[in-house]
PDB file of C-alpha atoms in Angstrom:
ATOM      1  CA  UNK A 199       0.062  -0.020   0.089  1.00 51.00           C
ATOM      2  CA  UNK A 200       2.890   2.406   0.679  1.00 44.00           C
ATOM      3  CA  UNK A 201       4.249   3.350  -2.587  1.00 40.00           C
ATOM      4  CA  UNK A 202       6.070   6.777  -2.877  1.00 38.00           C
ATOM      5  CA  UNK A 203       8.216   8.180   0.129  1.00 38.00           C
ATOM      6  CA  UNK A 204       9.565  11.706   0.872  1.00 39.00           C
ATOM      7  CA  UNK A 205      11.511  11.948   3.739  1.00 38.00           C
ATOM      8  CA  UNK A 206      13.889  14.545   5.601  1.00 37.00           C
ATOM      9  CA  UNK A 207      16.437  13.326   7.791  1.00 31.00           C
ATOM     10  CA  UNK A 208      17.289  14.896  11.094  1.00 29.00           C
ATOM     11  CA  UNK A 209      17.540  12.655  14.446  1.00 26.00           C
ATOM     12  CA  UNK A 210      17.632   8.909  15.537  1.00 23.00           C
ATOM     13  CA  UNK A 211      15.237   7.364  18.043  1.00 26.00           C
ATOM     14  CA  UNK A 212      15.614   3.910  19.467  1.00 23.00           C
ATOM     15  CA  UNK A 213      11.883   3.418  20.853  1.00 25.00           C
ATOM     16  CA  UNK A 214       9.212   0.827  21.284  1.00 26.00           C
ATOM     17  CA  UNK A 215       5.938   1.167  19.737  1.00 30.00           C
ATOM     18  CA  UNK A 216       2.552   1.366  21.788  1.00 33.00           C
ATOM     19  CA  UNK A 217       0.270  -1.621  21.082  1.00 35.00           C
ATOM     20  CA  UNK A 218      -2.426  -0.471  18.692  1.00 40.00           C
ATOM     21  CA  UNK A 219      -5.448   0.474  20.369  1.00 43.00           C
ATOM     22  CA  UNK A 220      -9.059   0.504  19.189  1.00 46.00           C
ATOM     23  CA  UNK A 221     -10.864   3.859  19.408  1.00 68.00           C
ATOM     24  CA  UNK A 222     -14.163   3.499  17.611  1.00 85.00           C
ATOM     25  CA  UNK A 223     -17.527   2.921  19.066  1.00 94.00           C
ATOM     26  CA  UNK A 224     -17.727  -0.652  19.659  1.00 95.00           C
ATOM     27  CA  UNK A 225     -20.888  -2.745  19.084  1.00 96.00           C
ATOM     28  CA  UNK A 226     -22.282  -6.343  18.857  1.00 95.00           C
ATOM     29  CA  UNK A 227     -24.994  -8.167  17.247  1.00 94.00           C
ATOM     30  CA  UNK A 228     -27.531  -7.093  19.741  1.00 96.00           C
ATOM     31  CA  UNK A 229     -27.238  -3.603  18.585  1.00 97.00           C
ATOM     32  CA  UNK A 230     -28.329  -4.651  15.252  1.00 97.00           C
ATOM     33  CA  UNK A 231     -31.520  -6.434  16.129  1.00 97.00           C
ATOM     34  CA  UNK A 232     -34.013  -3.795  15.919  1.00 97.00           C
ATOM     35  CA  UNK A 233     -34.869  -0.215  14.866  1.00 97.00           C
ATOM     36  CA  UNK A 234     -34.680   0.637  18.496  1.00 97.00           C
ATOM     37  CA  UNK A 235     -31.555  -1.028  19.426  1.00 97.00           C
ATOM     38  CA  UNK A 236     -29.913   0.676  16.118  1.00 98.00           C
ATOM     39  CA  UNK A 237     -31.341   4.126  17.173  1.00 98.00           C
ATOM     40  CA  UNK A 238     -29.654   3.733  20.603  1.00 98.00           C
ATOM     41  CA  UNK A 239     -26.470   2.757  18.798  1.00 98.00           C
ATOM     42  CA  UNK A 240     -26.744   5.977  16.753  1.00 97.00           C
ATOM     43  CA  UNK A 241     -27.192   8.209  19.672  1.00 97.00           C
ATOM     44  CA  UNK A 242     -24.325   6.478  21.508  1.00 96.00           C
ATOM     45  CA  UNK A 243     -22.057   7.272  18.328  1.00 96.00           C
ATOM     46  CA  UNK A 244     -23.431  10.959  18.114  1.00 95.00           C
ATOM     47  CA  UNK A 245     -22.426  11.507  21.876  1.00 94.00           C
ATOM     48  CA  UNK A 246     -19.012   9.718  21.222  1.00 93.00           C
ATOM     49  CA  UNK A 247     -18.193  12.023  18.289  1.00 91.00           C
ATOM     50  CA  UNK A 248     -19.953  15.228  19.527  1.00 92.00           C
ATOM     51  CA  UNK A 249     -22.176  14.849  16.089  1.00 92.00           C
ATOM     52  CA  UNK A 250     -25.429  16.894  16.397  1.00 91.00           C
ATOM     53  CA  UNK A 251     -28.008  16.949  13.647  1.00 94.00           C
ATOM     54  CA  UNK A 252     -31.289  18.801  12.670  1.00 95.00           C
ATOM     55  CA  UNK A 253     -34.182  16.441  13.593  1.00 93.00           C
ATOM     56  CA  UNK A 254     -35.239  15.984  10.001  1.00 93.00           C
ATOM     57  CA  UNK A 255     -31.570  15.275   8.785  1.00 95.00           C
ATOM     58  CA  UNK A 256     -30.930  13.054  11.550  1.00 96.00           C
ATOM     59  CA  UNK A 257     -33.985  10.819  10.745  1.00 95.00           C
ATOM     60  CA  UNK A 258     -32.543  10.823   7.096  1.00 95.00           C
ATOM     61  CA  UNK A 259     -28.981   9.969   8.115  1.00 96.00           C
ATOM     62  CA  UNK A 260     -29.954   7.179  10.478  1.00 97.00           C
ATOM     63  CA  UNK A 261     -30.678   5.416   7.333  1.00 96.00           C
ATOM     64  CA  UNK A 262     -27.087   5.781   6.098  1.00 97.00           C
ATOM     65  CA  UNK A 263     -26.022   5.013   9.714  1.00 97.00           C
ATOM     66  CA  UNK A 264     -27.772   1.707   9.646  1.00 97.00           C
ATOM     67  CA  UNK A 265     -26.216   0.853   6.261  1.00 96.00           C
ATOM     68  CA  UNK A 266     -22.733   1.564   7.526  1.00 97.00           C
ATOM     69  CA  UNK A 267     -23.115  -0.326  11.005  1.00 97.00           C
ATOM     70  CA  UNK A 268     -24.264  -3.568   9.002  1.00 97.00           C
ATOM     71  CA  UNK A 269     -21.284  -3.323   6.674  1.00 96.00           C
ATOM     72  CA  UNK A 270     -18.815  -2.840   9.423  1.00 96.00           C
ATOM     73  CA  UNK A 271     -20.221  -5.686  11.269  1.00 96.00           C
ATOM     74  CA  UNK A 272     -20.202  -7.938   8.427  1.00 95.00           C
ATOM     75  CA  UNK A 273     -16.719  -6.982   7.368  1.00 92.00           C
ATOM     76  CA  UNK A 274     -15.201  -7.147  10.982  1.00 91.00           C
ATOM     77  CA  UNK A 275     -17.002 -10.592  11.573  1.00 90.00           C
ATOM     78  CA  UNK A 276     -15.298 -12.064   8.612  1.00 89.00           C
ATOM     79  CA  UNK A 277     -11.927 -10.688   9.558  1.00 86.00           C
ATOM     80  CA  UNK A 278     -12.268 -12.043  13.147  1.00 87.00           C
ATOM     81  CA  UNK A 279     -12.440  -8.605  14.619  1.00 87.00           C
ATOM     82  CA  UNK A 280     -14.714  -6.549  17.009  1.00 90.00           C
ATOM     83  CA  UNK A 281     -16.766  -4.274  15.011  1.00 94.00           C
ATOM     84  CA  UNK A 282     -16.479  -0.416  15.674  1.00 95.00           C
ATOM     85  CA  UNK A 283     -17.723   2.763  14.110  1.00 96.00           C
ATOM     86  CA  UNK A 284     -15.522   5.854  13.459  1.00 96.00           C
ATOM     87  CA  UNK A 285     -16.871   9.396  13.053  1.00 95.00           C
ATOM     88  CA  UNK A 286     -17.962   9.233   9.324  1.00 94.00           C
ATOM     89  CA  UNK A 287     -20.668   6.429  10.075  1.00 96.00           C
ATOM     90  CA  UNK A 288     -23.679   8.619   8.926  1.00 96.00           C
ATOM     91  CA  UNK A 289     -22.183  10.097   5.645  1.00 94.00           C
ATOM     92  CA  UNK A 290     -22.936   8.704   2.228  1.00 93.00           C
ATOM     93  CA  UNK A 291     -20.043   7.057   0.340  1.00 90.00           C
ATOM     94  CA  UNK A 292     -20.608   9.751  -2.300  1.00 89.00           C
ATOM     95  CA  UNK A 293     -20.386  12.643   0.695  1.00 89.00           C
ATOM     96  CA  UNK A 294     -17.161  11.044   1.907  1.00 89.00           C
ATOM     97  CA  UNK A 295     -15.504  10.824  -1.434  1.00 85.00           C
ATOM     98  CA  UNK A 296     -16.430  14.211  -2.388  1.00 82.00           C
ATOM     99  CA  UNK A 297     -15.406  15.801   0.849  1.00 81.00           C
ATOM    100  CA  UNK A 298     -12.619  13.870   2.375  1.00 83.00           C
ATOM    101  CA  UNK A 299     -10.725  11.686  -0.640  1.00 81.00           C
ATOM    102  CA  UNK A 300      -7.618  13.612  -1.345  1.00 84.00           C
ATOM    103  CA  UNK A 301      -6.244  14.190  -4.990  1.00 76.00           C
ATOM    104  CA  UNK A 302      -2.837  13.614  -5.512  1.00 78.00           C
ATOM    105  CA  UNK A 303      -0.753  14.965  -8.478  1.00 74.00           C
ATOM    106  CA  UNK A 304       2.374  13.389  -9.776  1.00 61.00           C
ATOM    107  CA  UNK A 305       5.489  15.439  -9.386  1.00 45.00           C
ATOM    108  CA  UNK A 306       7.956  15.613 -12.076  1.00 44.00           C
ATOM    109  CA  UNK A 307      11.302  13.656 -12.140  1.00 40.00           C
ATOM    110  CA  UNK A 308      13.181  14.006  -8.666  1.00 40.00           C
ATOM    111  CA  UNK A 309      16.731  13.846  -7.680  1.00 39.00           C
ATOM    112  CA  UNK A 310      16.836  10.670  -5.575  1.00 36.00           C
ATOM    113  CA  UNK A 311      19.264  10.935  -2.870  1.00 39.00           C
ATOM    114  CA  UNK A 312      20.502   8.304  -0.350  1.00 39.00           C
ATOM    115  CA  UNK A 313      19.256   8.693   3.332  1.00 37.00           C
ATOM    116  CA  UNK A 314      22.042   8.903   5.448  1.00 40.00           C
ATOM    117  CA  UNK A 315      22.520   7.769   9.272  1.00 38.00           C
ATOM    118  CA  UNK A 316      24.737   9.434  11.621  1.00 38.00           C
ATOM    119  CA  UNK A 317      28.184   7.440  12.199  1.00 37.00           C
ATOM    120  CA  UNK A 318      29.671   5.190   9.654  1.00 40.00           C
ATOM    121  CA  UNK A 319      26.278   4.183   7.867  1.00 46.00           C
ATOM    122  CA  UNK A 320      26.380   0.619   9.042  1.00 49.00           C
ATOM    123  CA  UNK A 321      24.248   0.915  12.324  1.00 53.00           C
ATOM    124  CA  UNK A 322      21.508  -1.832  12.181  1.00 77.00           C
ATOM    125  CA  UNK A 323      18.037  -0.498  12.206  1.00 87.00           C
ATOM    126  CA  UNK A 324      16.206  -0.298  15.368  1.00 90.00           C
ATOM    127  CA  UNK A 325      13.525  -3.115  16.002  1.00 91.00           C
ATOM    128  CA  UNK A 326      10.711  -0.313  16.276  1.00 93.00           C
ATOM    129  CA  UNK A 327      10.319   3.296  16.005  1.00 94.00           C
ATOM    130  CA  UNK A 328       7.516   5.485  17.639  1.00 96.00           C
ATOM    131  CA  UNK A 329       7.583   9.284  17.282  1.00 96.00           C
ATOM    132  CA  UNK A 330       4.215   9.638  19.334  1.00 96.00           C
ATOM    133  CA  UNK A 331       5.897   8.902  22.579  1.00 94.00           C
ATOM    134  CA  UNK A 332       9.316  10.596  21.799  1.00 94.00           C
ATOM    135  CA  UNK A 333      10.088  13.762  23.946  1.00 92.00           C
ATOM    136  CA  UNK A 334      11.910  16.594  22.143  1.00 93.00           C
ATOM    137  CA  UNK A 335      13.275  18.769  25.272  1.00 87.00           C
ATOM    138  CA  UNK A 336      10.257  19.175  27.599  1.00 87.00           C
ATOM    139  CA  UNK A 337       7.580  18.512  24.894  1.00 92.00           C
ATOM    140  CA  UNK A 338       6.471  15.933  22.333  1.00 94.00           C
ATOM    141  CA  UNK A 339       8.225  15.667  19.016  1.00 94.00           C
ATOM    142  CA  UNK A 340       4.805  15.041  17.146  1.00 95.00           C
ATOM    143  CA  UNK A 341       2.263  17.528  16.290  1.00 94.00           C
ATOM    144  CA  UNK A 342      -1.356  16.876  17.264  1.00 95.00           C
ATOM    145  CA  UNK A 343      -3.568  15.125  14.474  1.00 96.00           C
ATOM    146  CA  UNK A 344      -5.236  17.715  12.477  1.00 96.00           C
ATOM    147  CA  UNK A 345      -8.292  17.494   9.975  1.00 95.00           C
ATOM    148  CA  UNK A 346      -8.352  18.512   6.374  1.00 95.00           C
ATOM    149  CA  UNK A 347     -11.869  18.802   6.544  1.00 92.00           C
ATOM    150  CA  UNK A 348     -13.894  19.130   3.100  1.00 91.00           C
ATOM    151  CA  UNK A 349     -10.767  19.813   1.094  1.00 93.00           C
ATOM    152  CA  UNK A 350      -8.795  17.353  -0.934  1.00 92.00           C
ATOM    153  CA  UNK A 351      -5.354  18.734   0.955  1.00 95.00           C
ATOM    154  CA  UNK A 352      -3.900  15.771   2.514  1.00 95.00           C
ATOM    155  CA  UNK A 353      -0.592  16.615   0.741  1.00 95.00           C
ATOM    156  CA  UNK A 354      -0.451  19.901   2.584  1.00 96.00           C
ATOM    157  CA  UNK A 355      -1.054  18.451   5.958  1.00 97.00           C
ATOM    158  CA  UNK A 356       1.236  15.500   5.164  1.00 96.00           C
ATOM    159  CA  UNK A 357       3.926  18.288   4.211  1.00 96.00           C
ATOM    160  CA  UNK A 358       3.350  20.684   7.535  1.00 96.00           C
ATOM    161  CA  UNK A 359       3.186  17.695   9.544  1.00 96.00           C
ATOM    162  CA  UNK A 360       6.567  16.401   8.690  1.00 95.00           C
ATOM    163  CA  UNK A 361       8.107  20.003   8.890  1.00 94.00           C
ATOM    164  CA  UNK A 362       6.525  20.521  12.204  1.00 95.00           C
ATOM    165  CA  UNK A 363       8.197  17.338  13.761  1.00 94.00           C
ATOM    166  CA  UNK A 364      11.426  17.965  12.170  1.00 93.00           C
ATOM    167  CA  UNK A 365      11.707  21.662  13.266  1.00 92.00           C
ATOM    168  CA  UNK A 366      11.248  20.279  16.778  1.00 93.00           C
ATOM    169  CA  UNK A 367      13.361  17.352  16.632  1.00 92.00           C
ATOM    170  CA  UNK A 368      16.393  19.634  15.361  1.00 89.00           C
ATOM    171  CA  UNK A 369      15.787  22.060  17.961  1.00 86.00           C
ATOM    172  CA  UNK A 370      15.208  19.434  20.856  1.00 81.00           C
ATOM    173  CA  UNK A 371      18.409  20.657  22.536  1.00 78.00           C
ATOM    174  CA  UNK A 372      17.248  23.940  22.690  1.00 81.00           C
ATOM    175  CA  UNK A 373      13.699  23.005  23.927  1.00 80.00           C
ATOM    176  CA  UNK A 374      12.365  24.770  20.906  1.00 85.00           C
ATOM    177  CA  UNK A 375       9.127  23.210  20.932  1.00 86.00           C
ATOM    178  CA  UNK A 376       6.521  22.435  18.390  1.00 90.00           C
ATOM    179  CA  UNK A 377       5.261  24.850  15.792  1.00 92.00           C
ATOM    180  CA  UNK A 378       1.503  25.051  14.188  1.00 95.00           C
ATOM    181  CA  UNK A 379       2.297  25.728  10.434  1.00 96.00           C
ATOM    182  CA  UNK A 380      -0.216  26.789   7.834  1.00 97.00           C
ATOM    183  CA  UNK A 381      -1.814  24.250   5.606  1.00 97.00           C
ATOM    184  CA  UNK A 382      -3.932  27.077   4.202  1.00 98.00           C
ATOM    185  CA  UNK A 383      -0.810  28.844   2.778  1.00 97.00           C
ATOM    186  CA  UNK A 384       0.118  26.063   0.757  1.00 97.00           C
ATOM    187  CA  UNK A 385      -3.335  25.353  -0.361  1.00 97.00           C
ATOM    188  CA  UNK A 386      -3.622  29.163  -1.472  1.00 97.00           C
ATOM    189  CA  UNK A 387      -0.196  29.816  -2.411  1.00 97.00           C
ATOM    190  CA  UNK A 388       1.352  26.828  -3.972  1.00 96.00           C
ATOM    191  CA  UNK A 389       0.941  27.419  -7.570  1.00 94.00           C
ATOM    192  CA  UNK A 390       2.239  24.116  -8.767  1.00 93.00           C
ATOM    193  CA  UNK A 391      -0.496  22.351  -6.736  1.00 92.00           C
ATOM    194  CA  UNK A 392      -4.200  23.084  -7.105  1.00 92.00           C
ATOM    195  CA  UNK A 393      -5.500  23.514  -3.610  1.00 93.00           C
ATOM    196  CA  UNK A 394      -8.519  21.478  -2.426  1.00 93.00           C
ATOM    197  CA  UNK A 395      -8.394  19.759  -5.713  1.00 90.00           C
ATOM    198  CA  UNK A 396      -4.992  18.293  -5.428  1.00 89.00           C
ATOM    199  CA  UNK A 397      -1.324  18.558  -4.878  1.00 92.00           C
ATOM    200  CA  UNK A 398       1.965  16.855  -4.051  1.00 92.00           C
ATOM    201  CA  UNK A 399       4.073  16.811  -1.118  1.00 93.00           C
ATOM    202  CA  UNK A 400       7.129  17.484  -3.214  1.00 91.00           C
ATOM    203  CA  UNK A 401       5.657  20.737  -4.600  1.00 93.00           C
ATOM    204  CA  UNK A 402       4.858  21.715  -0.967  1.00 94.00           C
ATOM    205  CA  UNK A 403       8.443  21.126   0.092  1.00 93.00           C
ATOM    206  CA  UNK A 404       9.700  23.160  -3.011  1.00 93.00           C
ATOM    207  CA  UNK A 405       7.327  25.716  -1.917  1.00 94.00           C
ATOM    208  CA  UNK A 406       8.638  25.827   1.633  1.00 93.00           C
ATOM    209  CA  UNK A 407      12.364  25.770   0.367  1.00 92.00           C
ATOM    210  CA  UNK A 408      11.598  28.954  -2.042  1.00 92.00           C
ATOM    211  CA  UNK A 409       9.828  31.067   0.961  1.00 89.00           C
ATOM    212  CA  UNK A 410      12.342  29.578   3.788  1.00 86.00           C
ATOM    213  CA  UNK A 411       9.218  29.214   5.976  1.00 89.00           C
ATOM    214  CA  UNK A 412       5.459  29.010   6.510  1.00 94.00           C
ATOM    215  CA  UNK A 413       3.168  31.471   8.331  1.00 95.00           C
ATOM    216  CA  UNK A 414       1.929  29.710  11.596  1.00 94.00           C
ATOM    217  CA  UNK A 415      -1.600  28.611  11.551  1.00 92.00           C
ATOM    218  CA  UNK A 416      -2.676  31.349  13.870  1.00 92.00           C
ATOM    219  CA  UNK A 417      -1.676  33.956  11.426  1.00 94.00           C
ATOM    220  CA  UNK A 418      -3.091  31.961   8.549  1.00 97.00           C
ATOM    221  CA  UNK A 419      -5.894  30.061   9.590  1.00 96.00           C
ATOM    222  CA  UNK A 420      -7.291  26.864   7.698  1.00 97.00           C
ATOM    223  CA  UNK A 421     -10.503  27.500   6.006  1.00 96.00           C
ATOM    224  CA  UNK A 422     -10.814  24.081   4.040  1.00 95.00           C
ATOM    225  CA  UNK A 423     -11.405  25.963   0.633  1.00 95.00           C
ATOM    226  CA  UNK A 424      -9.469  27.516  -1.872  1.00 95.00           C
ATOM    227  CA  UNK A 425      -8.456  31.154  -1.674  1.00 95.00           C
ATOM    228  CA  UNK A 426      -6.149  33.989  -2.878  1.00 96.00           C
ATOM    229  CA  UNK A 427      -2.881  33.835  -1.490  1.00 97.00           C
ATOM    230  CA  UNK A 428      -2.616  36.076   1.605  1.00 95.00           C
ATOM    231  CA  UNK A 429       1.090  35.029   2.586  1.00 94.00           C
ATOM    232  CA  UNK A 430       2.576  38.525   2.299  1.00 92.00           C
ATOM    233  CA  UNK A 431       3.166  40.288   5.523  1.00 89.00           C
ATOM    234  CA  UNK A 432       2.232  37.276   7.789  1.00 93.00           C
ATOM    235  CA  UNK A 433       4.764  36.327  10.343  1.00 93.00           C
ATOM    236  CA  UNK A 434       6.850  33.212   9.297  1.00 91.00           C
ATOM    237  CA  UNK A 435       8.631  30.432  10.934  1.00 91.00           C
ATOM    238  CA  UNK A 436      11.941  29.974   9.394  1.00 85.00           C
ATOM    239  CA  UNK A 437      12.218  26.544   8.763  1.00 83.00           C
ATOM    240  CA  UNK A 438      15.995  26.508   7.041  1.00 79.00           C
ATOM    241  CA  UNK A 439      14.802  23.895   4.741  1.00 82.00           C
ATOM    242  CA  UNK A 440      17.395  23.484   2.054  1.00 81.00           C
ATOM    243  CA  UNK A 441      16.845  20.182   0.407  1.00 83.00           C
ATOM    244  CA  UNK A 442      14.709  17.094   0.960  1.00 87.00           C
ATOM    245  CA  UNK A 443      15.275  13.551  -0.068  1.00 86.00           C
ATOM    246  CA  UNK A 444      12.955  11.242  -2.031  1.00 86.00           C
ATOM    247  CA  UNK A 445      13.304   7.660  -1.020  1.00 84.00           C
ATOM    248  CA  UNK A 446      12.967   5.081  -4.007  1.00 80.00           C
ATOM    249  CA  UNK A 447       9.356   3.878  -4.650  1.00 76.00           C
ATOM    250  CA  UNK A 448       8.661   0.550  -2.548  1.00 76.00           C
ATOM    251  CA  UNK A 449      12.462   0.597  -1.065  1.00 83.00           C
ATOM    252  CA  UNK A 450      11.052  -0.177   2.349  1.00 86.00           C
ATOM    253  CA  UNK A 451      14.454  -0.183   3.932  1.00 88.00           C
ATOM    254  CA  UNK A 452      15.523   3.114   2.889  1.00 87.00           C
ATOM    255  CA  UNK A 453      11.852   4.251   4.157  1.00 89.00           C
ATOM    256  CA  UNK A 454      12.590   2.745   7.492  1.00 91.00           C
ATOM    257  CA  UNK A 455      16.043   4.147   7.674  1.00 90.00           C
ATOM    258  CA  UNK A 456      14.475   7.604   6.937  1.00 92.00           C
ATOM    259  CA  UNK A 457      11.953   7.388   9.671  1.00 94.00           C
ATOM    260  CA  UNK A 458      14.701   6.760  12.397  1.00 93.00           C
ATOM    261  CA  UNK A 459      15.280  10.604  11.793  1.00 92.00           C
ATOM    262  CA  UNK A 460      11.838  11.812  12.125  1.00 94.00           C
ATOM    263  CA  UNK A 461       8.361  11.436  10.331  1.00 96.00           C
ATOM    264  CA  UNK A 462       8.268  10.578   6.697  1.00 95.00           C
ATOM    265  CA  UNK A 463       5.702  11.799   4.168  1.00 94.00           C
ATOM    266  CA  UNK A 464       4.313   8.837   1.946  1.00 92.00           C
ATOM    267  CA  UNK A 465       1.846   8.405  -0.571  1.00 90.00           C
ATOM    268  CA  UNK A 466      -0.611   5.330  -0.449  1.00 89.00           C
ATOM    269  CA  UNK A 467      -2.699   3.896  -2.623  1.00 89.00           C
ATOM    270  CA  UNK A 468      -6.266   3.507  -1.124  1.00 90.00           C
ATOM    271  CA  UNK A 469      -8.290   3.137  -4.170  1.00 87.00           C
ATOM    272  CA  UNK A 470     -12.079   4.285  -5.272  1.00 84.00           C
ATOM    273  CA  UNK A 471     -14.918   3.547  -2.900  1.00 86.00           C
ATOM    274  CA  UNK A 472     -12.519   1.811  -0.428  1.00 92.00           C
ATOM    275  CA  UNK A 473     -15.231   1.320   2.242  1.00 93.00           C
ATOM    276  CA  UNK A 474     -12.754  -0.283   4.741  1.00 94.00           C
ATOM    277  CA  UNK A 475     -10.565   2.542   4.623  1.00 95.00           C
ATOM    278  CA  UNK A 476     -13.293   4.930   4.994  1.00 95.00           C
ATOM    279  CA  UNK A 477     -14.922   3.023   8.100  1.00 95.00           C
ATOM    280  CA  UNK A 478     -11.605   2.237   9.549  1.00 95.00           C
ATOM    281  CA  UNK A 479     -11.707   2.705  13.436  1.00 93.00           C
ATOM    282  CA  UNK A 480      -8.478   1.259  14.754  1.00 91.00           C
ATOM    283  CA  UNK A 481      -6.684  -2.039  15.179  1.00 91.00           C
ATOM    284  CA  UNK A 482      -4.540  -3.296  12.263  1.00 91.00           C
ATOM    285  CA  UNK A 483      -6.123  -2.446   9.009  1.00 92.00           C
ATOM    286  CA  UNK A 484      -7.607  -5.621   7.011  1.00 86.00           C
ATOM    287  CA  UNK A 485      -9.069  -3.738   4.163  1.00 89.00           C
ATOM    288  CA  UNK A 486      -8.059  -3.672   0.300  1.00 89.00           C
ATOM    289  CA  UNK A 487      -5.412  -1.497  -1.391  1.00 88.00           C
ATOM    290  CA  UNK A 488      -5.796   0.424  -4.497  1.00 87.00           C
ATOM    291  CA  UNK A 489      -3.285   0.366  -7.395  1.00 84.00           C
ATOM    292  CA  UNK A 490      -2.479   4.122  -7.831  1.00 84.00           C
ATOM    293  CA  UNK A 491      -1.253   6.679  -5.415  1.00 85.00           C
ATOM    294  CA  UNK A 492      -4.329   8.830  -4.265  1.00 89.00           C
ATOM    295  CA  UNK A 493      -3.663   9.815  -0.648  1.00 92.00           C
ATOM    296  CA  UNK A 494      -0.713  11.414   1.386  1.00 94.00           C
ATOM    297  CA  UNK A 495      -0.045  10.470   4.964  1.00 95.00           C
ATOM    298  CA  UNK A 496       2.650  10.554   7.508  1.00 97.00           C
ATOM    299  CA  UNK A 497       4.741   7.510   8.477  1.00 97.00           C
ATOM    300  CA  UNK A 498       5.435   8.119  12.436  1.00 97.00           C
ATOM    301  CA  UNK A 499       6.721   4.769  13.290  1.00 96.00           C
ATOM    302  CA  UNK A 500       7.073   1.067  12.680  1.00 95.00           C
ATOM    303  CA  UNK A 501       7.168  -2.115  14.425  1.00 93.00           C
ATOM    304  CA  UNK A 502       8.506  -5.585  13.417  1.00 89.00           C
ATOM    305  CA  UNK A 503       5.261  -6.271  11.451  1.00 89.00           C
ATOM    306  CA  UNK A 504       3.472  -2.960  11.044  1.00 93.00           C
ATOM    307  CA  UNK A 505       3.556   0.714  10.158  1.00 96.00           C
ATOM    308  CA  UNK A 506       2.016   3.444  12.277  1.00 97.00           C
ATOM    309  CA  UNK A 507       0.506   6.255  10.106  1.00 97.00           C
ATOM    310  CA  UNK A 508      -0.648   9.574  11.158  1.00 98.00           C
ATOM    311  CA  UNK A 509      -3.870  10.623   9.151  1.00 97.00           C
ATOM    312  CA  UNK A 510      -5.552  14.199   8.261  1.00 96.00           C
ATOM    313  CA  UNK A 511      -9.087  13.013   8.955  1.00 95.00           C
ATOM    314  CA  UNK A 512      -8.907  14.457  12.617  1.00 94.00           C
ATOM    315  CA  UNK A 513      -9.457  12.128  15.753  1.00 94.00           C
ATOM    316  CA  UNK A 514     -13.000  10.826  14.555  1.00 93.00           C
ATOM    317  CA  UNK A 515     -11.202   8.518  12.075  1.00 95.00           C
ATOM    318  CA  UNK A 516      -8.992   5.395  13.128  1.00 95.00           C
ATOM    319  CA  UNK A 517      -7.182   5.104  16.454  1.00 94.00           C
ATOM    320  CA  UNK A 518      -7.664   8.804  17.288  1.00 93.00           C
ATOM    321  CA  UNK A 519      -6.380   9.813  13.880  1.00 96.00           C
ATOM    322  CA  UNK A 520      -3.779   7.017  13.379  1.00 97.00           C
ATOM    323  CA  UNK A 521      -3.609   3.999  11.373  1.00 96.00           C
ATOM    324  CA  UNK A 522      -1.814   0.775  11.929  1.00 96.00           C
ATOM    325  CA  UNK A 523      -0.943  -1.106   8.375  1.00 94.00           C
ATOM    326  CA  UNK A 524       0.863  -4.397   8.322  1.00 91.00           C
ATOM    327  CA  UNK A 525       3.936  -4.298   6.507  1.00 87.00           C
ATOM    328  CA  UNK A 526       3.421  -7.027   4.110  1.00 78.00           C
ATOM    329  CA  UNK A 527      -0.192  -5.683   3.439  1.00 68.00           C
ATOM    330  CA  UNK A 528      -1.343  -6.020  -0.109  1.00 59.00           C
ATOM    331  CA  UNK A 529       1.624  -8.000  -1.089  1.00 56.00           C
TER     332      UNK A 529
END
């Protein structure tokens, strides 16, 4: 599923991953037995994700919710897993694809550089890495999970997520702390991409290099819409990004080598109408994969048998915004 990889190498971590948790609303066969029990499940789901609907719209969406619950139950049972619902369970599939799917552009030919490790380059890879539990100075190394909302800007969130962490990792000795960079600036101002209609992590990094920084999110807030570039005059975080490295496609060793320095932006192939990816609520992903890259996501760790990925769908998706993917999934 992991296809093309973009990395910036900065620091080394030797950490153990946390065991995958399951964050969705769990339910059983009993919840599907009647309209009343399904309605109670819908109410419990709404309370868990703080979803409120107008009464008329709520009745309409209850029908979509029932279909979601039944599909999730069927798939989870077949996979030997406990069924659970994420925060997108009362949307139609068309709505999810229209509002949350990302559009990826193919960047031009890129210079491929080896990902270098400190020392003589002969150090073995750590057994596991998890940047979520690594500290940089007195704070975390990894910025919080964000939501791209109704905008196909996963590429922008992957770029800022990588830069936010690498900036913090580089400045750990000085306790520089996390920064909150503006995805909206990339959506509005990166002329090689087309905002909510699609982009490429490579192009975002090129933009950051040219500007030598990005506005903070507070001074350039995210609107999840295409807008006119307003970067001029905004306070900027000086990122000192001079070059980035592109890991060869499907080269797992170099990808794992890169993530020892910090989070790595990757492109993955989800595929059209992938309900298992849409409904993913935690645990190890067991659904299908696509054949062409159509989503950008941040690799933040690995274990002997899985990757840990940070998505940009907010905490209502997956394990509070994270995904666990078998390293041999789709092979």
